[in-house]
Amino acid sequence: MATTVILDHPLIQHKISLLRDERTGTRDFRILVSEIAMLMGYEAMRDLPTELVEVKTPITTAQVPMLSGKKLAIVPILRAGLGMVDGILNLVPSAKVGHIGLYRDEVTHEPHEYFCKLPKGIEDRLVILPDPMLATGGSAIQAVQFIKDKGCNHIKFMCIIAAPEGLKALQQAHPDIDIYCGCLDEHLNEDAYIVPGLGDAGDRIFGTK
Ligand code: PRP
Ligand code: URA
């Protein structure tokens, strides 16, 4: 059963508020995005499967839980999703990393693909798909479709800020995926930017513009 979780942890909320502040510069913005991704990842991975494995402690031998199954894959949506990868990798350092390159047309707001490279055996992996912003939902919907087209159906989408419009569109297009949002904002403006939002996440992470 797929789930949508709005993370209401005070640490996540505090860090998102710092991100929103237009005075937050590139260095701090990057650090905050990474920290928020790690905190969100902790929550998103709470249902990872484990298996009992025998370990010899200095005291005795015991059956203890370890993560089971094929290593998961982190597939950020370029560019801004890249800013979340290190935070998630802190939790699962041996995860594979793929990339999906999409940019939003400034006029139509439609997503355009320019790159897609996924880890081998993607059909057997859990894919964590991070992108800080879910605005119209077009980019996330297309990225999820790419991954499904490669045979993978176990996908968790993770965004720092979502607009209600984008969340609804993603839920309708892909009702089978889990969605984790740091915060659900008010609405989109006429340029399809999230209000109050934080501006252009890619530009703020990479210091462009
Ligand atoms: C931003 C953001 C999402 C997308 C969200 O990327 O990182 O990928 O917009 O908008 P949507 O929900 O309406 O599709 P952008 O296209 O600006 O590219 P960038 O990450 O390279 O800046
Ligand atoms: N992409 C962003 O980076 N910010 C928004 O508010 C909407 C789309």
Tab-separated table of N, CA and C in Angstrom, residues 49-181:
chain	number	residue	atom	x	y	z
A	49	PRO	N	13.710	-3.802	4.286
A	49	PRO	CA	13.672	-5.182	4.799
A	49	PRO	C	15.001	-5.572	5.469
A	50	THR	N	14.887	-6.375	6.507
A	50	THR	CA	16.085	-6.894	7.175
A	50	THR	C	15.978	-8.418	7.264
A	51	GLU	N	17.134	-9.029	7.497
A	51	GLU	CA	17.149	-10.479	7.722
A	51	GLU	C	18.082	-10.757	8.894
A	52	LEU	N	17.850	-11.879	9.544
A	52	LEU	CA	18.714	-12.206	10.688
A	52	LEU	C	19.996	-12.855	10.191
A	53	VAL	N	21.112	-12.355	10.725
A	53	VAL	CA	22.431	-12.846	10.318
A	53	VAL	C	23.188	-13.197	11.597
A	54	GLU	N	23.987	-14.263	11.504
A	54	GLU	CA	24.726	-14.655	12.710
A	54	GLU	C	25.999	-13.811	12.850
A	55	VAL	N	26.180	-13.235	14.038
A	55	VAL	CA	27.377	-12.428	14.318
A	55	VAL	C	27.966	-12.905	15.633
A	56	LYS	N	29.315	-12.970	15.636
A	56	LYS	CA	29.984	-13.373	16.881
A	56	LYS	C	30.423	-12.098	17.588
A	57	THR	N	29.814	-11.802	18.719
A	57	THR	CA	30.221	-10.635	19.504
A	57	THR	C	31.364	-11.075	20.436
A	58	PRO	N	32.010	-10.157	21.135
A	58	PRO	CA	33.041	-10.590	22.096
A	58	PRO	C	32.469	-11.474	23.202
A	59	ILE	N	31.138	-11.498	23.327
A	59	ILE	CA	30.503	-12.230	24.421
A	59	ILE	C	29.939	-13.564	23.975
A	60	THR	N	29.264	-13.550	22.806
A	60	THR	CA	28.554	-14.756	22.359
A	60	THR	C	28.275	-14.670	20.867
A	61	THR	N	27.553	-15.672	20.377
A	61	THR	CA	27.088	-15.622	18.984
A	61	THR	C	25.596	-15.300	19.013
A	62	ALA	N	25.180	-14.375	18.116
A	62	ALA	CA	23.765	-13.965	18.142
A	62	ALA	C	23.240	-13.810	16.727
A	63	GLN	N	21.924	-13.970	16.594
A	63	GLN	CA	21.238	-13.693	15.326
A	63	GLN	C	20.807	-12.232	15.387
A	64	VAL	N	21.331	-11.392	14.474
A	64	VAL	CA	21.031	-9.958	14.541
A	64	VAL	C	20.548	-9.462	13.170
A	65	PRO	N	19.723	-8.385	13.166
A	65	PRO	CA	19.172	-7.920	11.889
A	65	PRO	C	20.173	-7.125	11.066
A	66	MET	N	20.189	-7.404	9.780
A	66	MET	CA	20.993	-6.637	8.807
A	66	MET	C	20.092	-6.358	7.616
A	67	LEU	N	20.377	-5.267	6.886
A	67	LEU	CA	19.597	-4.959	5.683
A	67	LEU	C	19.708	-6.117	4.710
A	68	SER	N	18.600	-6.450	4.061
A	68	SER	CA	18.622	-7.576	3.134
A	68	SER	C	18.253	-7.102	1.731
A	69	GLY	N	18.445	-7.970	0.764
A	69	GLY	CA	18.048	-7.661	-0.611
A	69	GLY	C	19.144	-6.926	-1.362
A	70	LYS	N	18.838	-6.641	-2.633
A	70	LYS	CA	19.809	-5.953	-3.495
A	70	LYS	C	19.982	-4.521	-3.016
A	71	LYS	N	21.203	-3.973	-3.215
A	71	LYS	CA	21.478	-2.609	-2.743
A	71	LYS	C	20.533	-1.619	-3.410
A	72	LEU	N	20.075	-0.647	-2.625
A	72	LEU	CA	19.127	0.289	-3.217
A	72	LEU	C	19.833	1.291	-4.123
A	73	ALA	N	19.031	1.988	-4.914
A	73	ALA	CA	19.572	2.965	-5.856
A	73	ALA	C	19.007	4.343	-5.534
A	74	ILE	N	19.892	5.331	-5.560
A	74	ILE	CA	19.466	6.721	-5.416
A	74	ILE	C	19.543	7.330	-6.809
A	75	VAL	N	18.439	7.897	-7.275
A	75	VAL	CA	18.405	8.447	-8.638
A	75	VAL	C	17.909	9.891	-8.576
A	76	PRO	N	18.821	10.850	-8.394
A	76	PRO	CA	18.392	12.249	-8.320
A	76	PRO	C	17.922	12.761	-9.672
A	77	ILE	N	16.953	13.690	-9.643
A	77	ILE	CA	16.556	14.405	-10.854
A	77	ILE	C	17.480	15.626	-10.959
A	78	LEU	N	18.261	15.663	-12.031
A	78	LEU	CA	19.219	16.762	-12.235
A	78	LEU	C	18.438	18.038	-12.576
A	79	ARG	N	19.048	19.157	-12.186
A	79	ARG	CA	20.243	19.288	-11.384
A	79	ARG	C	19.984	19.222	-9.881
A	80	ALA	N	18.874	19.860	-9.454
A	80	ALA	CA	18.746	20.152	-8.037
A	80	ALA	C	18.742	18.896	-7.144
A	81	GLY	N	18.265	17.767	-7.675
A	81	GLY	CA	18.244	16.545	-6.884
A	81	GLY	C	19.629	16.102	-6.443
A	82	LEU	N	20.657	16.526	-7.202
A	82	LEU	CA	22.032	16.162	-6.841
A	82	LEU	C	22.374	16.619	-5.427
A	83	GLY	N	21.805	17.762	-5.043
A	83	GLY	CA	22.109	18.322	-3.729
A	83	GLY	C	21.656	17.428	-2.586
A	84	MET	N	20.771	16.471	-2.865
A	84	MET	CA	20.244	15.606	-1.796
A	84	MET	C	20.989	14.274	-1.707
A	85	VAL	N	21.841	13.992	-2.691
A	85	VAL	CA	22.435	12.643	-2.770
A	85	VAL	C	23.373	12.346	-1.598
A	86	ASP	N	24.267	13.270	-1.283
A	86	ASP	CA	25.242	12.990	-0.218
A	86	ASP	C	24.565	12.720	1.118
A	87	GLY	N	23.508	13.470	1.404
A	87	GLY	CA	22.796	13.286	2.667
A	87	GLY	C	22.219	11.876	2.766
A	88	ILE	N	21.677	11.383	1.646
A	88	ILE	CA	21.086	10.028	1.674
A	88	ILE	C	22.200	8.978	1.700
A	89	LEU	N	23.283	9.271	0.976
A	89	LEU	CA	24.411	8.316	0.968
A	89	LEU	C	25.051	8.182	2.351
A	90	ASN	N	24.937	9.221	3.177
A	90	ASN	CA	25.452	9.105	4.550
A	90	ASN	C	24.785	7.944	5.271
A	91	LEU	N	23.520	7.685	4.915
A	91	LEU	CA	22.767	6.616	5.587
A	91	LEU	C	23.031	5.253	4.967
A	92	VAL	N	23.180	5.242	3.639
A	92	VAL	CA	23.374	3.964	2.926
A	92	VAL	C	24.562	4.130	1.970
A	93	PRO	N	25.788	4.099	2.520
A	93	PRO	CA	26.970	4.451	1.728
A	93	PRO	C	27.208	3.546	0.527
A	94	SER	N	26.690	2.326	0.549
A	94	SER	CA	26.970	1.447	-0.587
A	94	SER	C	25.856	1.451	-1.625
A	95	ALA	N	24.918	2.375	-1.513
A	95	ALA	CA	23.846	2.465	-2.522
A	95	ALA	C	24.444	2.796	-3.880
A	96	LYS	N	23.777	2.327	-4.943
A	96	LYS	CA	24.157	2.708	-6.303
A	96	LYS	C	23.528	4.068	-6.601
A	97	VAL	N	24.125	4.805	-7.537
A	97	VAL	CA	23.573	6.129	-7.875
A	97	VAL	C	23.366	6.229	-9.379
A	98	GLY	N	22.134	6.557	-9.786
A	98	GLY	CA	21.838	6.839	-11.199
A	98	GLY	C	21.524	8.315	-11.350
A	99	HIS	N	21.226	8.753	-12.566
A	99	HIS	CA	20.890	10.162	-12.791
A	99	HIS	C	19.817	10.274	-13.855
A	100	ILE	N	18.858	11.165	-13.626
A	100	ILE	CA	17.894	11.511	-14.669
A	100	ILE	C	17.963	13.024	-14.863
A	101	GLY	N	18.300	13.442	-16.083
A	101	GLY	CA	18.408	14.878	-16.372
A	101	GLY	C	17.127	15.392	-16.987
A	102	LEU	N	16.490	16.339	-16.299
A	102	LEU	CA	15.259	16.960	-16.814
A	102	LEU	C	15.348	18.455	-16.555
A	103	TYR	N	14.907	19.268	-17.488
A	103	TYR	CA	14.753	20.684	-17.171
A	103	TYR	C	13.361	21.123	-17.587
A	104	ARG	N	12.861	22.104	-16.885
A	104	ARG	CA	11.514	22.607	-17.133
A	104	ARG	C	11.578	23.758	-18.112
A	105	ASP	N	10.791	23.666	-19.187
A	105	ASP	CA	10.722	24.779	-20.124
A	105	ASP	C	10.160	25.997	-19.380
A	106	GLU	N	10.835	27.149	-19.557
A	106	GLU	CA	10.439	28.325	-18.771
A	106	GLU	C	9.056	28.850	-19.150
A	107	VAL	N	8.639	28.579	-20.381
A	107	VAL	CA	7.340	29.102	-20.825
A	107	VAL	C	6.224	28.078	-20.609
A	108	THR	N	6.442	26.851	-21.098
A	108	THR	CA	5.359	25.858	-21.008
A	108	THR	C	5.354	25.123	-19.664
A	109	HIS	N	6.515	25.167	-18.960
A	109	HIS	CA	6.717	24.439	-17.695
A	109	HIS	C	6.715	22.929	-17.892
A	110	GLU	N	6.777	22.471	-19.145
A	110	GLU	CA	6.858	21.033	-19.436
A	110	GLU	C	8.289	20.548	-19.216
A	111	PRO	N	8.468	19.326	-18.656
A	111	PRO	CA	9.831	18.810	-18.473
A	111	PRO	C	10.434	18.277	-19.774
A	112	HIS	N	11.742	18.477	-19.956
A	112	HIS	CA	12.449	17.931	-21.119
A	112	HIS	C	13.612	17.089	-20.624
A	113	GLU	N	13.740	15.904	-21.217
A	113	GLU	CA	14.810	14.994	-20.798
A	113	GLU	C	16.100	15.318	-21.533
A	114	TYR	N	17.258	15.288	-20.830
A	114	TYR	CA	18.535	15.401	-21.524
A	114	TYR	C	19.531	14.330	-21.092
A	115	PHE	N	19.175	13.519	-20.100
A	115	PHE	CA	20.124	12.481	-19.659
A	115	PHE	C	19.377	11.428	-18.849
A	116	CYS	N	19.768	10.165	-19.032
A	116	CYS	CA	19.199	9.112	-18.170
A	116	CYS	C	20.185	7.955	-18.094
A	117	LYS	N	20.721	7.703	-16.942
A	117	LYS	CA	21.650	6.581	-16.738
A	117	LYS	C	21.305	5.949	-15.397
A	118	LEU	N	20.866	4.700	-15.451
A	118	LEU	CA	20.422	4.041	-14.221
A	118	LEU	C	21.333	2.866	-13.882
A	119	PRO	N	21.470	2.540	-12.604
A	119	PRO	CA	22.301	1.393	-12.218
A	119	PRO	C	21.769	0.085	-12.810
A	120	LYS	N	22.693	-0.841	-13.030
A	120	LYS	CA	22.318	-2.167	-13.547
A	120	LYS	C	21.364	-2.861	-12.580
A	121	GLY	N	20.492	-3.687	-13.103
A	121	GLY	CA	19.595	-4.468	-12.245
A	121	GLY	C	18.557	-3.599	-11.540
A	122	ILE	N	18.206	-2.478	-12.153
A	122	ILE	CA	17.302	-1.519	-11.487
A	122	ILE	C	15.948	-2.157	-11.161
A	123	GLU	N	15.568	-3.169	-11.959
A	123	GLU	CA	14.241	-3.774	-11.759
A	123	GLU	C	14.130	-4.490	-10.407
A	124	ASP	N	15.277	-4.835	-9.821
A	124	ASP	CA	15.232	-5.546	-8.533
A	124	ASP	C	15.578	-4.640	-7.346
A	125	ARG	N	15.730	-3.349	-7.597
A	125	ARG	CA	16.164	-2.461	-6.512
A	125	ARG	C	15.028	-1.567	-6.050
A	126	LEU	N	15.150	-1.103	-4.789
A	126	LEU	CA	14.328	0.013	-4.335
A	126	LEU	C	15.005	1.282	-4.854
A	127	VAL	N	14.248	2.147	-5.526
A	127	VAL	CA	14.810	3.408	-6.019
A	127	VAL	C	14.311	4.566	-5.156
A	128	ILE	N	15.264	5.345	-4.639
A	128	ILE	CA	14.930	6.597	-3.955
A	128	ILE	C	15.153	7.706	-4.972
A	129	LEU	N	14.117	8.486	-5.229
A	129	LEU	CA	14.143	9.497	-6.290
A	129	LEU	C	14.046	10.882	-5.638
A	130	PRO	N	15.173	11.559	-5.411
A	130	PRO	CA	15.097	12.852	-4.739
A	130	PRO	C	15.089	14.039	-5.707
A	131	ASP	N	14.291	15.036	-5.384
A	131	ASP	CA	14.279	16.327	-6.072
A	131	ASP	C	13.737	17.323	-5.049
A	132	PRO	N	14.437	18.415	-4.779
A	132	PRO	CA	13.954	19.300	-3.702
A	132	PRO	C	12.559	19.852	-3.944
A	133	MET	N	12.164	20.057	-5.233
A	133	MET	CA	10.920	20.774	-5.510
A	133	MET	C	9.935	19.924	-6.315
A	134	LEU	N	8.691	19.855	-5.835
A	134	LEU	CA	7.597	19.236	-6.594
A	134	LEU	C	6.608	20.367	-6.872
A	135	ALA	N	6.653	20.921	-8.078
A	135	ALA	CA	5.844	22.113	-8.391
A	135	ALA	C	4.586	21.702	-9.165
A	136	THR	N	4.655	21.648	-10.504
A	136	THR	CA	3.490	21.131	-11.260
A	136	THR	C	3.420	19.615	-11.161
A	137	GLY	N	4.578	19.012	-10.857
A	137	GLY	CA	4.657	17.546	-10.801
A	137	GLY	C	5.152	16.934	-12.102
A	138	GLY	N	5.279	17.743	-13.155
A	138	GLY	CA	5.663	17.207	-14.467
A	138	GLY	C	6.989	16.452	-14.447
A	139	SER	N	8.000	17.031	-13.794
A	139	SER	CA	9.331	16.397	-13.793
A	139	SER	C	9.291	15.069	-13.034
A	140	ALA	N	8.676	15.079	-11.858
A	140	ALA	CA	8.624	13.846	-11.050
A	140	ALA	C	7.832	12.757	-11.778
A	141	ILE	N	6.721	13.143	-12.402
A	141	ILE	CA	5.891	12.146	-13.098
A	141	ILE	C	6.697	11.499	-14.224
A	142	GLN	N	7.439	12.323	-14.957
A	142	GLN	CA	8.231	11.770	-16.067
A	142	GLN	C	9.381	10.907	-15.548
A	143	ALA	N	10.033	11.353	-14.484
A	143	ALA	CA	11.157	10.580	-13.937
A	143	ALA	C	10.680	9.215	-13.433
A	144	VAL	N	9.547	9.195	-12.747
A	144	VAL	CA	9.013	7.919	-12.251
A	144	VAL	C	8.696	7.007	-13.444
A	145	GLN	N	8.152	7.599	-14.507
A	145	GLN	CA	7.808	6.796	-15.683
A	145	GLN	C	9.051	6.162	-16.308
A	146	PHE	N	10.179	6.951	-16.389
A	146	PHE	CA	11.432	6.381	-16.925
A	146	PHE	C	11.836	5.141	-16.146
A	147	ILE	N	11.768	5.275	-14.827
A	147	ILE	CA	12.235	4.179	-13.965
A	147	ILE	C	11.309	2.966	-14.124
A	148	LYS	N	10.014	3.235	-14.180
A	148	LYS	CA	9.067	2.124	-14.382
A	148	LYS	C	9.292	1.460	-15.739
A	149	ASP	N	9.588	2.283	-16.758
A	149	ASP	CA	9.806	1.722	-18.100
A	149	ASP	C	11.013	0.784	-18.135
A	150	LYS	N	11.933	0.961	-17.166
A	150	LYS	CA	13.098	0.051	-17.078
A	150	LYS	C	12.771	-1.161	-16.220
A	151	GLY	N	11.523	-1.281	-15.784
A	151	GLY	CA	11.111	-2.502	-15.091
A	151	GLY	C	11.097	-2.401	-13.582
A	152	CYS	N	11.380	-1.209	-13.024
A	152	CYS	CA	11.393	-1.074	-11.561
A	152	CYS	C	10.060	-0.514	-11.081
A	153	ASN	N	9.497	-1.164	-10.072
A	153	ASN	CA	8.203	-0.697	-9.559
A	153	ASN	C	8.244	-0.385	-8.071
A	154	HIS	N	9.426	-0.333	-7.508
A	154	HIS	CA	9.538	-0.041	-6.066
A	154	HIS	C	10.258	1.301	-5.931
A	155	ILE	N	9.462	2.375	-5.856
A	155	ILE	CA	10.016	3.735	-5.964
A	155	ILE	C	9.511	4.584	-4.801
A	156	LYS	N	10.451	5.345	-4.216
A	156	LYS	CA	10.081	6.319	-3.183
A	156	LYS	C	10.540	7.684	-3.669
A	157	PHE	N	9.605	8.597	-3.883
A	157	PHE	CA	9.951	9.957	-4.304
A	157	PHE	C	10.095	10.828	-3.058
A	158	MET	N	11.153	11.657	-3.055
A	158	MET	CA	11.416	12.471	-1.876
A	158	MET	C	11.620	13.920	-2.300
A	159	CYS	N	10.812	14.842	-1.770
A	159	CYS	CA	11.019	16.266	-2.085
A	159	CYS	C	11.014	17.070	-0.798
A	160	ILE	N	11.710	18.197	-0.830
A	160	ILE	CA	11.777	19.047	0.367
A	160	ILE	C	10.514	19.902	0.462
A	161	ILE	N	10.093	20.489	-0.673
A	161	ILE	CA	8.865	21.294	-0.673
A	161	ILE	C	7.974	20.840	-1.822
A	162	ALA	N	6.685	20.668	-1.527
A	162	ALA	CA	5.716	20.300	-2.566
A	162	ALA	C	4.619	21.354	-2.635
A	163	ALA	N	4.108	21.572	-3.842
A	163	ALA	CA	2.879	22.354	-4.014
A	163	ALA	C	1.720	21.358	-4.039
A	164	PRO	N	0.561	21.751	-3.527
A	164	PRO	CA	-0.587	20.829	-3.540
A	164	PRO	C	-0.898	20.338	-4.949
A	165	GLU	N	-0.737	21.221	-5.955
A	165	GLU	CA	-1.035	20.850	-7.349
A	165	GLU	C	-0.136	19.704	-7.812
A	166	GLY	N	1.156	19.812	-7.502
A	166	GLY	CA	2.125	18.798	-7.928
A	166	GLY	C	1.934	17.491	-7.192
A	167	LEU	N	1.633	17.602	-5.900
A	167	LEU	CA	1.441	16.381	-5.107
A	167	LEU	C	0.235	15.600	-5.646
A	168	LYS	N	-0.841	16.320	-5.931
A	168	LYS	CA	-2.052	15.655	-6.442
A	168	LYS	C	-1.769	15.003	-7.797
A	169	ALA	N	-1.063	15.750	-8.662
A	169	ALA	CA	-0.776	15.210	-10.002
A	169	ALA	C	0.085	13.950	-9.905
A	170	LEU	N	1.091	13.976	-9.029
A	170	LEU	CA	1.979	12.806	-8.896
A	170	LEU	C	1.211	11.613	-8.314
A	171	GLN	N	0.386	11.890	-7.315
A	171	GLN	CA	-0.402	10.789	-6.715
A	171	GLN	C	-1.341	10.169	-7.746
A	172	GLN	N	-1.916	11.027	-8.606
A	172	GLN	CA	-2.861	10.498	-9.607
A	172	GLN	C	-2.135	9.717	-10.696
A	173	ALA	N	-0.976	10.242	-11.130
A	173	ALA	CA	-0.242	9.582	-12.217
A	173	ALA	C	0.398	8.279	-11.748
A	174	HIS	N	0.876	8.261	-10.504
A	174	HIS	CA	1.608	7.081	-9.991
A	174	HIS	C	1.113	6.748	-8.577
A	175	PRO	N	-0.117	6.220	-8.472
A	175	PRO	CA	-0.672	5.973	-7.136
A	175	PRO	C	0.068	4.891	-6.348
A	176	ASP	N	0.980	4.176	-7.025
A	176	ASP	CA	1.659	3.042	-6.391
A	176	ASP	C	2.992	3.423	-5.749
A	177	ILE	N	3.435	4.684	-5.828
A	177	ILE	CA	4.754	4.999	-5.251
A	177	ILE	C	4.581	5.702	-3.897
A	178	ASP	N	5.599	5.570	-3.056
A	178	ASP	CA	5.608	6.290	-1.777
A	178	ASP	C	6.160	7.695	-2.015
A	179	ILE	N	5.564	8.681	-1.342
A	179	ILE	CA	5.986	10.081	-1.508
A	179	ILE	C	6.299	10.659	-0.123
A	180	TYR	N	7.455	11.291	-0.010
A	180	TYR	CA	7.867	11.927	1.246
A	180	TYR	C	8.124	13.398	0.970
A	181	CYS	N	7.425	14.287	1.698
A	181	CYS	CA	7.594	15.735	1.500
A	181	CYS	C	8.022	16.351	2.826
